[in-house]
Amino acid sequence: MCGIFGAVTRKGDVTPAILAGLALLEYRGYDSAGVAVFTERGVEKRRRVGKLEVLREALHREGFGGPALIGVGHTRWATHGGVTEENAHPHSDSSGDLVLVHNGIIENYLDLKRELAAKGHIFRSATDSEVLAHAIEEQLARMEAPAKESGTKTAGDETALERAVRATMREARGTYAIVVLHRRFPDRILVARQDSPVVIGIGPDVHGNPASFVASDVPALLAHTRKVYYLRDGEVATLTADRVTVRRLDGELVPFAPLEIRWDAAAADRRGYPHYMLKEIEEQPDAVAQTSFDRLDDDRGDVRFEDFALGDERLRAIRRVQIVACGTSLHAGLVGKFYLEHLAGLPTECDYASEFRYRSPIPSGDVLAVGISQSGETMDTLKALGEARTRGASVLGICNVRGSSIPRMSDAVLYTHAGPEIGVASTKAFTCQLVALYLLAVRLGRARGHLSQEQGREAIRALRVLRPRLDPLFSDDARENVHRIAKRFAGARDFLFLGRGINYPIALEGALKLKEISYIHAEGYPAGEMKHGPIAMIDATLPVVVIATQGRDREKTLNQLEQVKARGGQVILVANPGDPEAERLADEVIEVPATTDELAPIVNVIPLQRLAYEIAVMRGLSPDSPRNLAKSVTVE
Ligand code: AGP
């Protein structure tokens, strides 16, 4: 939702590191940005509405009054309060000595604000976050009342600031990752977390200097250190240049066990592509292979998952699967329902995570709740999984981001090895989710005896040969064809996407991709449902994308296509090469390689992602950072 980066060191200037860190986190929010540092002049703060670049230019023109050994920055995605400079972070207390950045939502902020206002606090913003700055100020005054603190203490020692932050956060209700700095305690950064991601980077930095860092996501830390600590819910950390101390909200010390990050920061780079989204579309053959190949046991016709906590006995006890997810991940779940029913013989439901919690799901201990999430931080999915667990289900997370919140709360985890996905529109994470669900279904099918060894082998063989089958989608001809079709329809006002069966979720995904990055109104529909309503929209101005590749549903889908044609609709047909109907029925054809019915969605979605990308670029839009969206949605 928002991006946070903070640093404390004993040498140099943290401002450039903060700006560089924020740049890597801008995908989390980009409607305003701000930085606060302590220099010889005292607390200095700059905030600007707009992308980070606007702030960077402002700092270039009117920089800080010297180098800073400590500071924090923030990129915002507005929740409470409009997009204004006053609402941008960092926020300050009444004295201006304390600065705070926050990611999340404080649910009881109005109550806290009322109490603080009654004590004379004046608020400059409409945010829930500013309230925390004032609440800590109030607590600090209370802690210091009996014996005035002198300010700085030996690094790592408890000060009144730690106690004030803990006392405040015990009273706050909601979700947060906060970072707090105080001019009278200039050697330390305080960090607290509840349900919002935040990672601590532990020094020395790559130059050997004592330093500590805090960020919303690991890639922002990798230029400085590979030693990290994922702060957990209910923990508060004190970072000085030489040391990190973690306590629980009640003050109890937490044993500190940092991790070593092995993946490369360069993997998160654009590698010469004009946009991350295009790079990520093109990376899909590799990503699909990385997610599957090491896990395939060709001989046994089975799948092996690394560190998988659900053994055969547990898998055999499952009677039902409940998938919860949001957006693109939900569409993966809808395909997964087909996999699990067909390959594992398990009744499967798939719900919007945001709806699941509010529909009285039937409690049962033999349910496997599967949460699908690229980021692993989507609040709706986290909460839905929490609800499923309360009702007795075992929880399996399918995630792309290692160590994120969903994997950490799950009984078992299946990682998609898509690599960092930076473009806000999910592409490679989606195809890898489909692969992970397919693997899960094979594993369950084999463990439960629903699939014979031979059937398992067949399913695995199909996946093994998928990678070279994807090649034609990345040929110059295929790229040019989609480019030409995009040009023809870039000016359309609406789009309709139709698919049947396992390709219906792909129609939904094609429509979502187009909507979110090109802002064209698009709907995905089950092809058979078209005659019950959307058919009324069809005329010569409406492009209709029809997915009708080989398989059980092809003929029926083509019948629906005839109905579109008869009403003058413009048909873009996704079909396998040599389809005899393509010429006759379609205005444009997107050829996709043939594969099995189950794996066809992985193939069919790729040109639809490219179509959305091309149209967005032709409309002069930035596909990597569409308006109003954020890469990970950590609020309900
Ligand atoms: C995808 O293109 C979207 N931007 C969005 O729907 C996304 O899939 C959704 O917010 C879920 O995110 P997650 O996979 O990180 O949980």
XYZ file of C-alpha atoms and ligand atoms in Angstrom:
652
model
C 0.000 0.000 0.000
C 2.673 2.471 1.060
C 6.444 2.204 0.822
C 8.716 2.877 3.791
C 12.486 3.199 3.883
C 14.582 4.367 6.825
C 18.265 4.275 7.701
C 20.595 5.100 10.578
C 24.370 5.148 10.244
C 27.460 6.600 11.899
C 29.115 7.879 8.737
C 27.994 9.596 5.513
C 24.529 10.786 4.524
C 21.379 8.668 4.505
C 19.319 10.891 2.160
C 20.491 9.322 -1.143
C 19.920 5.820 0.292
C 16.395 6.779 1.345
C 15.517 8.104 -2.108
C 16.986 5.025 -3.791
C 15.097 2.741 -1.398
C 11.831 4.571 -2.020
C 12.330 4.261 -5.769
C 12.332 0.478 -5.382
C 9.194 0.649 -3.274
C 7.235 3.086 -5.402
C 5.164 0.216 -6.797
C 3.485 0.083 -3.385
C 2.019 3.564 -3.696
C 2.816 6.654 -5.644
C 0.370 9.471 -5.032
C 2.746 11.457 -2.801
C 6.141 11.057 -1.166
C 8.156 12.530 1.675
C 11.451 12.344 3.545
C 12.505 13.521 7.013
C 16.113 13.621 8.206
C 18.016 15.043 11.161
C 20.786 17.440 10.129
C 22.737 20.126 11.944
C 19.700 22.352 11.435
C 17.479 19.916 13.336
C 14.512 18.005 11.917
C 14.148 18.662 8.194
C 11.200 17.429 6.209
C 10.150 17.629 2.541
C 6.895 16.258 1.168
C 5.399 16.491 -2.291
C 2.226 15.372 -4.030
C 2.902 13.164 -7.054
C 5.479 10.563 -7.868
C 8.823 10.288 -6.132
C 10.420 12.196 -9.002
C 8.611 15.363 -7.895
C 10.122 15.042 -4.425
C 13.522 14.247 -5.857
C 13.433 17.420 -7.971
C 12.371 19.492 -4.976
C 15.287 18.114 -2.968
C 17.599 18.828 -5.852
C 16.486 22.480 -5.844
C 16.317 23.017 -2.087
C 18.259 20.227 -0.422
C 18.677 19.641 3.282
C 21.063 21.731 5.347
C 23.831 19.130 5.343
C 24.382 15.387 5.592
C 22.133 13.310 7.842
C 23.009 10.204 9.841
C 19.381 9.218 10.297
C 16.178 9.594 8.317
C 13.031 8.023 6.933
C 11.003 8.261 3.720
C 7.584 7.196 2.520
C 5.639 6.805 -0.714
C 1.908 7.019 -0.134
C -1.208 5.338 -1.454
C -4.008 7.361 0.120
C -6.533 5.698 2.411
C -7.538 8.351 4.984
C -7.438 11.891 3.678
C -7.020 13.140 0.130
C -3.835 13.355 -1.869
C -2.338 16.561 -0.430
C 1.020 17.637 0.940
C -0.431 17.893 4.455
C -1.588 14.281 4.263
C 1.729 13.015 2.880
C 4.142 11.321 5.289
C 6.273 11.780 7.390
C 3.903 13.274 9.954
C 5.052 15.169 13.023
C 3.903 15.662 16.605
C 3.061 19.115 18.015
C 6.687 19.891 18.846
C 7.971 18.858 15.431
C 10.653 16.761 17.177
C 8.991 13.445 16.385
C 8.446 12.193 12.852
C 6.466 9.122 11.880
C 5.581 7.193 8.743
C 2.848 4.583 8.607
C 1.532 1.893 6.296
C -1.900 0.496 7.158
C -5.083 1.759 8.772
C -5.671 2.732 12.406
C -9.280 1.772 12.977
C -9.802 3.642 16.266
C -8.030 6.806 15.142
C -11.125 8.975 15.539
C -11.455 8.011 19.216
C -7.748 8.643 19.785
C -7.951 11.925 17.887
C -10.880 13.121 19.989
C -9.026 12.373 23.232
C -5.875 14.080 22.002
C -7.760 17.113 20.698
C -9.337 17.491 24.130
C -5.795 17.696 25.525
C -4.959 20.512 23.121
C -3.342 18.663 20.213
C -3.829 20.358 16.871
C -3.849 18.181 13.758
C -2.578 19.374 10.436
C -3.726 16.452 8.300
C -6.810 14.314 7.815
C -4.847 11.095 8.254
C -5.100 8.341 10.830
C -1.279 8.251 10.840
C -0.734 11.743 12.242
C -2.824 10.757 15.251
C -0.159 8.191 16.178
C 2.556 10.867 16.188
C 0.551 12.918 18.680
C -0.392 9.877 20.751
C 3.289 8.942 21.114
C 4.092 12.550 22.046
C 1.476 12.387 24.773
C 2.789 9.072 26.089
C 6.360 10.347 26.003
C 5.417 13.363 28.084
C 3.746 11.038 30.580
C 6.778 8.714 30.754
C 9.150 11.622 31.192
C 7.056 13.517 33.703
C 8.596 12.138 36.927
C 12.236 12.400 35.865
C 13.057 14.321 32.708
C 15.019 12.078 30.301
C 18.232 13.491 28.989
C 17.616 12.241 25.484
C 20.226 10.004 23.886
C 21.403 6.964 25.760
C 23.899 4.275 24.990
C 22.966 2.534 21.756
C 20.536 -0.327 22.309
C 19.390 0.918 25.719
C 15.738 1.403 26.431
C 14.609 5.027 26.454
C 11.293 6.620 27.257
C 10.647 6.707 23.504
C 10.492 2.892 23.280
C 8.113 2.794 26.213
C 5.969 5.546 24.717
C 5.753 3.819 21.333
C 4.810 0.505 22.928
C 2.190 2.131 25.135
C 0.681 3.916 22.123
C 0.585 0.863 19.931
C -1.064 -1.158 22.673
C -3.951 1.288 22.415
C -4.051 1.500 18.628
C -6.374 -0.887 16.822
C -5.865 -1.778 13.180
C -2.996 -2.547 10.858
C 0.330 -0.827 10.814
C 3.965 -0.742 10.037
C 5.251 2.444 11.650
C 8.670 4.007 11.794
C 9.355 6.668 14.412
C 12.295 9.078 14.821
C 12.759 11.680 17.529
C 15.189 14.588 17.581
C 16.007 14.060 21.265
C 16.847 10.392 20.584
C 18.817 10.910 17.371
C 20.691 7.610 17.401
C 17.658 5.359 16.940
C 14.776 4.357 14.698
C 11.765 2.648 16.213
C 9.680 0.258 14.154
C 6.406 -1.445 15.098
C 4.272 -3.852 13.153
C 0.786 -5.320 13.110
C -0.488 -6.971 9.916
C 1.607 -4.761 7.604
C 4.885 -5.891 6.097
C 8.148 -4.411 7.312
C 11.689 -5.775 7.164
C 14.790 -4.701 9.035
C 18.171 -4.691 7.334
C 21.077 -5.363 9.642
C 24.520 -3.845 9.143
C 27.335 -3.364 8.702
C 26.436 -2.102 5.244
C 28.253 -3.283 2.113
C 31.042 -0.736 2.792
C 31.581 -2.120 6.267
C 30.015 0.888 8.014
C 27.817 0.374 11.046
C 24.247 0.978 9.832
C 20.705 -0.359 10.162
C 17.823 -0.079 7.710
C 14.106 -0.588 7.590
C 11.945 -1.100 4.496
C 8.560 -2.370 3.433
C 10.128 -4.972 1.173
C 13.449 -6.789 0.859
C 14.580 -5.577 -2.618
C 14.965 -2.056 -1.212
C 17.493 -3.348 1.327
C 19.711 -5.403 -0.937
C 21.970 -2.528 -2.005
C 23.005 -2.230 1.658
C 22.795 -5.605 3.316
C 21.576 -9.179 2.848
C 21.026 -9.787 6.543
C 17.372 -9.136 7.354
C 14.806 -9.633 10.078
C 11.082 -9.801 9.262
C 9.436 -7.984 12.113
C 6.434 -9.951 13.369
C 3.020 -8.810 14.515
C 3.103 -7.228 17.951
C 6.857 -6.559 17.864
C 8.667 -3.248 18.274
C 12.271 -2.899 17.186
C 14.921 -0.342 18.076
C 17.514 0.188 15.369
C 20.766 1.992 16.075
C 23.741 1.979 13.734
C 25.350 -0.884 15.675
C 22.488 -2.901 16.978
C 18.884 -4.058 16.626
C 16.773 -4.924 19.666
C 13.278 -6.386 19.394
C 10.639 -6.472 22.094
C 7.003 -7.430 22.200
C 4.405 -4.761 22.910
C 4.475 -5.760 26.592
C 8.214 -5.064 26.727
C 9.434 -8.659 26.753
C 12.661 -9.148 24.775
C 12.364 -11.272 21.617
C 15.245 -13.577 20.629
C 16.667 -12.008 17.517
C 17.294 -14.386 14.579
C 18.133 -12.614 11.297
C 18.005 -14.349 7.904
C 20.409 -14.208 4.968
C 18.767 -13.214 1.642
C 20.262 -15.082 -1.281
C 18.447 -13.671 -4.307
C 19.861 -10.973 -6.453
C 18.763 -7.322 -6.597
C 19.488 -7.376 -10.341
C 16.600 -9.829 -10.744
C 14.317 -6.957 -9.878
C 15.716 -4.744 -12.602
C 13.958 -3.940 -15.913
C 16.775 -5.419 -17.964
C 16.357 -3.064 -20.866
C 12.610 -3.491 -21.398
C 10.632 -0.246 -21.591
C 8.313 -1.459 -18.837
C 8.405 -4.065 -16.088
C 5.114 -5.441 -17.335
C 6.564 -6.290 -20.742
C 9.656 -7.813 -19.153
C 7.456 -9.899 -16.894
C 5.240 -11.062 -19.776
C 8.346 -12.163 -21.656
C 9.811 -13.927 -18.642
C 6.921 -16.350 -18.416
C 8.474 -19.396 -20.073
C 11.356 -19.249 -17.567
C 9.101 -18.524 -14.644
C 6.807 -21.435 -15.484
C 9.822 -23.723 -15.743
C 11.290 -22.483 -12.456
C 8.022 -23.108 -10.687
C 7.635 -26.634 -11.984
C 10.681 -28.465 -13.244
C 12.506 -29.197 -9.987
C 9.309 -30.528 -8.530
C 8.417 -33.070 -11.177
C 9.020 -36.733 -10.447
C 8.659 -38.133 -13.948
C 9.141 -41.770 -12.961
C 6.678 -41.884 -10.124
C 4.211 -39.697 -11.985
C 4.112 -37.436 -8.932
C 5.240 -34.080 -7.602
C 7.683 -33.283 -4.755
C 7.348 -30.026 -2.847
C 10.300 -28.694 -0.890
C 9.675 -28.428 2.881
C 6.021 -29.281 2.426
C 4.286 -29.717 5.749
C 1.309 -31.723 4.429
C 2.192 -35.415 4.158
C 0.160 -38.101 2.390
C -1.888 -38.886 5.464
C -2.982 -35.263 5.902
C -3.710 -34.960 2.179
C -5.843 -38.114 2.243
C -7.935 -36.709 5.089
C -8.988 -33.665 3.045
C -12.587 -33.789 1.867
C -13.007 -30.310 0.433
C -10.872 -27.425 -0.783
C -11.719 -23.791 -0.193
C -9.746 -21.315 -2.283
C -9.642 -17.643 -1.288
C -7.886 -14.885 -3.227
C -8.342 -11.476 -4.847
C -8.101 -10.067 -8.348
C -5.803 -11.949 -10.683
C -5.014 -14.494 -7.970
C -8.730 -15.223 -7.703
C -8.818 -15.953 -11.427
C -5.982 -18.426 -10.881
C -8.104 -19.973 -8.150
C -11.050 -20.372 -10.538
C -8.794 -22.360 -12.880
C -7.453 -24.243 -9.847
C -10.992 -25.374 -9.059
C -10.998 -27.263 -12.371
C -7.607 -28.798 -11.598
C -8.543 -29.922 -8.120
C -11.872 -31.375 -9.164
C -10.531 -33.075 -12.248
C -7.079 -34.234 -11.172
C -7.629 -34.726 -7.439
C -11.350 -35.508 -7.332
C -11.876 -32.940 -4.583
C -14.944 -30.711 -4.338
C -13.553 -27.196 -4.518
C -15.014 -23.788 -3.898
C -13.330 -20.551 -4.864
C -14.357 -17.277 -3.231
C -13.348 -13.649 -3.324
C -11.394 -13.363 -0.070
C -13.217 -10.125 0.747
C -16.568 -11.938 0.530
C -15.627 -15.237 2.145
C -15.371 -13.861 5.669
C -18.844 -12.442 5.562
C -20.820 -15.411 4.351
C -20.816 -17.822 7.339
C -18.661 -20.548 5.818
C -19.466 -24.028 7.153
C -16.888 -25.031 9.783
C -15.019 -28.242 9.126
C -11.731 -29.840 10.086
C -11.341 -31.712 6.799
C -11.157 -28.587 4.650
C -7.945 -27.388 3.051
C -8.084 -23.601 2.753
C -5.826 -22.418 -0.055
C -4.869 -18.743 -0.115
C -3.372 -17.543 -3.396
C -1.428 -14.310 -3.393
C 1.485 -12.940 -5.368
C 2.524 -10.541 -2.617
C 1.528 -12.689 0.340
C 0.377 -9.471 1.995
C -3.146 -8.948 0.658
C -5.163 -8.130 3.741
C -8.456 -9.607 2.487
C -6.759 -12.924 1.739
C -4.911 -12.940 5.054
C -8.106 -12.320 6.966
C -10.079 -14.906 4.981
C -7.417 -17.521 5.735
C -7.533 -16.540 9.402
C -11.289 -17.073 9.325
C -10.921 -20.475 7.640
C -8.378 -21.528 10.258
C -10.673 -20.459 13.084
C -13.256 -22.741 11.550
C -10.873 -25.674 11.678
C -9.361 -25.718 8.184
C -5.687 -26.397 7.461
C -4.136 -23.461 5.622
C -1.981 -23.663 2.510
C -0.470 -20.495 1.056
C 0.467 -20.205 -2.624
C 2.701 -17.141 -2.738
C 5.469 -15.511 -4.693
C 7.124 -13.434 -1.995
C 9.220 -15.442 0.425
C 8.662 -14.852 4.089
C 5.665 -12.592 3.501
C 2.688 -12.667 5.860
C 0.596 -15.410 4.217
C 3.405 -17.986 4.107
C 4.226 -17.168 7.695
C 0.692 -17.784 8.902
C 0.154 -20.920 6.776
C 0.483 -24.566 7.821
C 2.133 -25.300 4.494
C 3.512 -23.121 1.696
C 3.893 -23.615 -1.985
C 6.033 -20.892 -3.491
C 5.660 -19.780 -7.075
C 9.171 -19.122 -8.302
C 8.187 -16.290 -10.632
C 10.900 -13.942 -9.310
C 10.090 -10.388 -8.213
C 7.019 -9.013 -9.995
C 7.143 -5.228 -10.039
C 4.499 -4.244 -12.629
C 1.247 -3.558 -10.815
C -0.626 -5.733 -13.309
C 0.122 -9.318 -12.403
C 1.334 -11.447 -15.323
C 4.068 -13.993 -14.624
C 2.835 -14.502 -11.077
C -0.528 -15.556 -12.544
C 0.851 -18.209 -14.892
C 3.049 -19.497 -12.069
C 0.025 -19.673 -9.783
C -1.683 -21.827 -12.417
C 1.368 -24.097 -12.494
C 1.452 -24.320 -8.692
C -2.254 -25.223 -8.572
C -1.759 -27.841 -11.261
C 1.129 -29.352 -9.285
C -0.944 -29.296 -6.123
C -3.805 -31.066 -7.874
C -1.464 -33.764 -9.195
C 0.081 -34.212 -5.725
C -3.352 -34.483 -4.120
C -4.610 -36.741 -6.897
C -1.674 -39.109 -6.439
C -1.762 -39.083 -2.629
C -5.474 -39.784 -2.620
C -5.321 -42.462 -5.306
C -7.497 -40.456 -7.656
C -4.744 -40.434 -10.285
C -2.935 -43.611 -11.260
C 0.811 -43.560 -11.736
C 0.276 -43.534 -15.495
C -2.191 -40.651 -15.303
C 0.253 -38.784 -13.061
C 3.018 -39.363 -15.602
C 0.824 -38.057 -18.385
C -0.054 -34.910 -16.452
C 3.620 -34.293 -15.725
C 4.697 -34.975 -19.284
C 2.287 -32.314 -20.518
C 3.853 -29.790 -18.147
C 7.398 -30.851 -19.020
C 6.843 -30.051 -22.701
C 4.960 -26.828 -22.046
C 7.982 -24.572 -22.040
C 9.053 -25.119 -25.675
C 5.377 -25.033 -26.652
C 5.242 -21.425 -25.431
C 7.962 -20.317 -27.873
C 5.629 -19.361 -30.771
C 3.923 -16.821 -28.473
C 7.203 -14.934 -28.303
C 8.057 -14.970 -32.014
C 8.285 -11.697 -33.959
C 5.194 -12.687 -35.962
C 3.126 -13.280 -32.835
C 4.272 -10.001 -31.296
C 3.509 -8.067 -34.483
C 0.097 -9.671 -34.836
C -0.960 -8.607 -31.336
C 0.537 -5.157 -31.936
C -1.549 -4.778 -35.116
C -4.746 -5.923 -33.393
C -4.054 -3.561 -30.509
C -3.680 -0.691 -32.981
C -6.982 -1.545 -34.621
C -8.924 -1.582 -31.344
C -6.987 0.818 -29.083
C -9.730 3.406 -29.477
C -12.577 1.085 -28.422
C -14.763 2.174 -25.549
C -15.691 -1.308 -24.335
C -14.451 -4.860 -24.783
C -16.125 -8.189 -24.125
C -14.129 -11.347 -23.356
C -15.829 -14.730 -23.684
C -14.625 -18.168 -22.616
C -16.150 -21.429 -21.434
C -15.181 -23.916 -18.751
C -11.536 -23.676 -17.796
C -11.138 -20.722 -20.176
C -13.860 -18.654 -18.540
C -11.426 -17.427 -15.823
C -9.060 -16.492 -18.655
C -11.809 -14.309 -20.134
C -12.101 -12.665 -16.710
C -8.346 -12.190 -16.521
C -8.109 -10.789 -20.071
C -10.783 -8.239 -19.163
C -9.134 -7.341 -15.844
C -5.749 -6.771 -17.499
C -7.298 -4.452 -20.073
C -9.341 -2.512 -17.512
C -6.589 -1.953 -15.017
C -3.915 -0.641 -17.337
C -5.784 0.844 -20.324
C -8.888 2.062 -18.430
C -11.115 0.618 -21.163
C -14.301 -0.848 -19.790
C -14.064 -4.609 -20.295
C -16.130 -7.538 -19.129
C -15.310 -11.203 -18.958
C -18.257 -13.531 -19.392
C -18.897 -17.252 -19.616
C -19.615 -17.672 -23.324
C -22.869 -19.528 -22.632
C -24.184 -16.676 -20.489
C -23.834 -14.073 -23.207
C -27.319 -14.689 -24.582
C -28.775 -13.910 -21.146
C -27.858 -10.251 -21.236
C -24.575 -8.968 -22.693
C -25.712 -9.903 -26.203
C -27.711 -6.672 -26.099
C -24.440 -4.707 -26.151
C -23.161 -6.235 -29.366
C -22.836 -3.989 -32.373
C -20.134 -3.116 -34.889
C -18.225 -1.002 -32.341
C -17.745 -3.750 -29.768
C -14.606 -5.903 -29.987
C -15.341 -9.376 -28.598
C -12.385 -11.571 -27.661
C -13.426 -15.209 -27.845
C -11.206 -17.950 -26.424
C -11.947 -21.111 -28.381
C -8.887 -23.342 -28.382
C -9.101 -27.120 -28.859
C -10.899 -29.029 -26.156
C -14.234 -30.047 -24.765
C -15.732 -26.577 -24.860
C -14.583 -25.428 -28.290
C -17.674 -26.306 -30.304
C -20.121 -24.733 -27.908
C -17.972 -21.611 -27.693
C -17.979 -21.354 -31.487
C -21.792 -21.495 -31.440
C -21.819 -18.442 -29.207
C -19.355 -16.792 -31.523
C -21.833 -17.259 -34.398
C -24.342 -15.272 -32.332
C -21.845 -12.424 -31.952
C -21.106 -12.488 -35.670
C -24.787 -12.461 -36.600
C -25.132 -9.147 -34.717
C -22.180 -7.481 -36.395
C -19.738 -7.769 -33.427
C -16.004 -7.587 -34.152
C -14.499 -10.931 -33.245
C -10.915 -11.461 -32.074
C -10.558 -15.220 -31.884
C -7.955 -16.966 -29.743
C -7.505 -20.296 -31.515
C -4.974 -23.017 -32.234
C -3.109 -22.896 -35.560
C -5.007 -24.373 -38.489
C -8.445 -23.955 -36.939
C -10.815 -24.330 -39.915
C -13.396 -21.975 -38.394
C -11.011 -19.135 -37.687
C -11.012 -17.674 -41.172
C -14.776 -17.848 -41.528
C -15.807 -16.487 -38.142
C -13.129 -14.098 -36.951
C -12.156 -10.560 -37.870
C -8.802 -11.128 -36.234
C -7.133 -14.326 -35.078
C -4.582 -14.745 -32.302
C -2.958 -18.124 -32.786
C -1.806 -19.951 -29.682
C -0.013 -23.302 -29.527
C -2.082 -26.373 -28.683
C -1.613 -28.148 -25.356
C -3.840 -30.187 -23.035
C -7.208 -28.813 -21.894
C -5.805 -28.224 -18.390
C -2.721 -26.310 -19.490
C -4.476 -24.249 -22.191
C -5.238 -21.357 -19.774
C -1.495 -20.827 -19.193
C -0.976 -20.503 -22.943
C -4.125 -18.545 -23.762
C -3.673 -15.789 -21.226
C -0.257 -14.668 -22.508
C -1.431 -12.902 -25.723
C -4.264 -11.295 -23.747
C -1.718 -9.806 -21.330
C 0.256 -8.540 -24.317
C -2.880 -7.093 -25.938
C -3.677 -5.123 -22.783
C -0.065 -3.943 -22.539
C 0.084 -2.790 -26.167
C -3.236 -0.950 -25.928
C -2.190 0.823 -22.707
C 1.081 1.985 -24.289
C -0.745 3.124 -27.462
C -3.096 5.161 -25.287
C -0.074 6.883 -23.741
C -0.521 5.247 -20.345
C 2.062 3.797 -18.003
C 1.279 0.089 -17.656
C 3.573 -0.347 -14.656
C 1.781 2.092 -12.434
C -1.889 2.410 -13.366
C -3.869 5.083 -11.579
C -5.536 4.280 -8.248
C -3.908 0.843 -7.972
C -1.154 -0.516 -5.774
C 0.894 -3.674 -6.094
C -0.028 -5.051 -2.743
C -3.277 -4.093 -1.109
C -2.651 -4.288 2.611
C -5.944 -2.745 3.695
C -9.391 -4.301 3.756
C -3.520 -7.858 -10.709
O -3.176 -7.438 -11.969
C -4.039 -6.863 -9.814
N -3.324 -5.675 -9.786
C -4.696 -7.317 -8.520
O -5.948 -7.790 -8.916
C -3.998 -8.405 -7.662
O -3.992 -9.624 -8.342
C -4.749 -8.527 -6.329
O -4.686 -7.315 -5.639
C -4.214 -9.644 -5.455
O -2.889 -9.454 -5.110
P -2.026 -10.627 -4.510
O -1.911 -11.688 -5.543
O -0.708 -10.002 -4.176
O -2.756 -11.128 -3.299
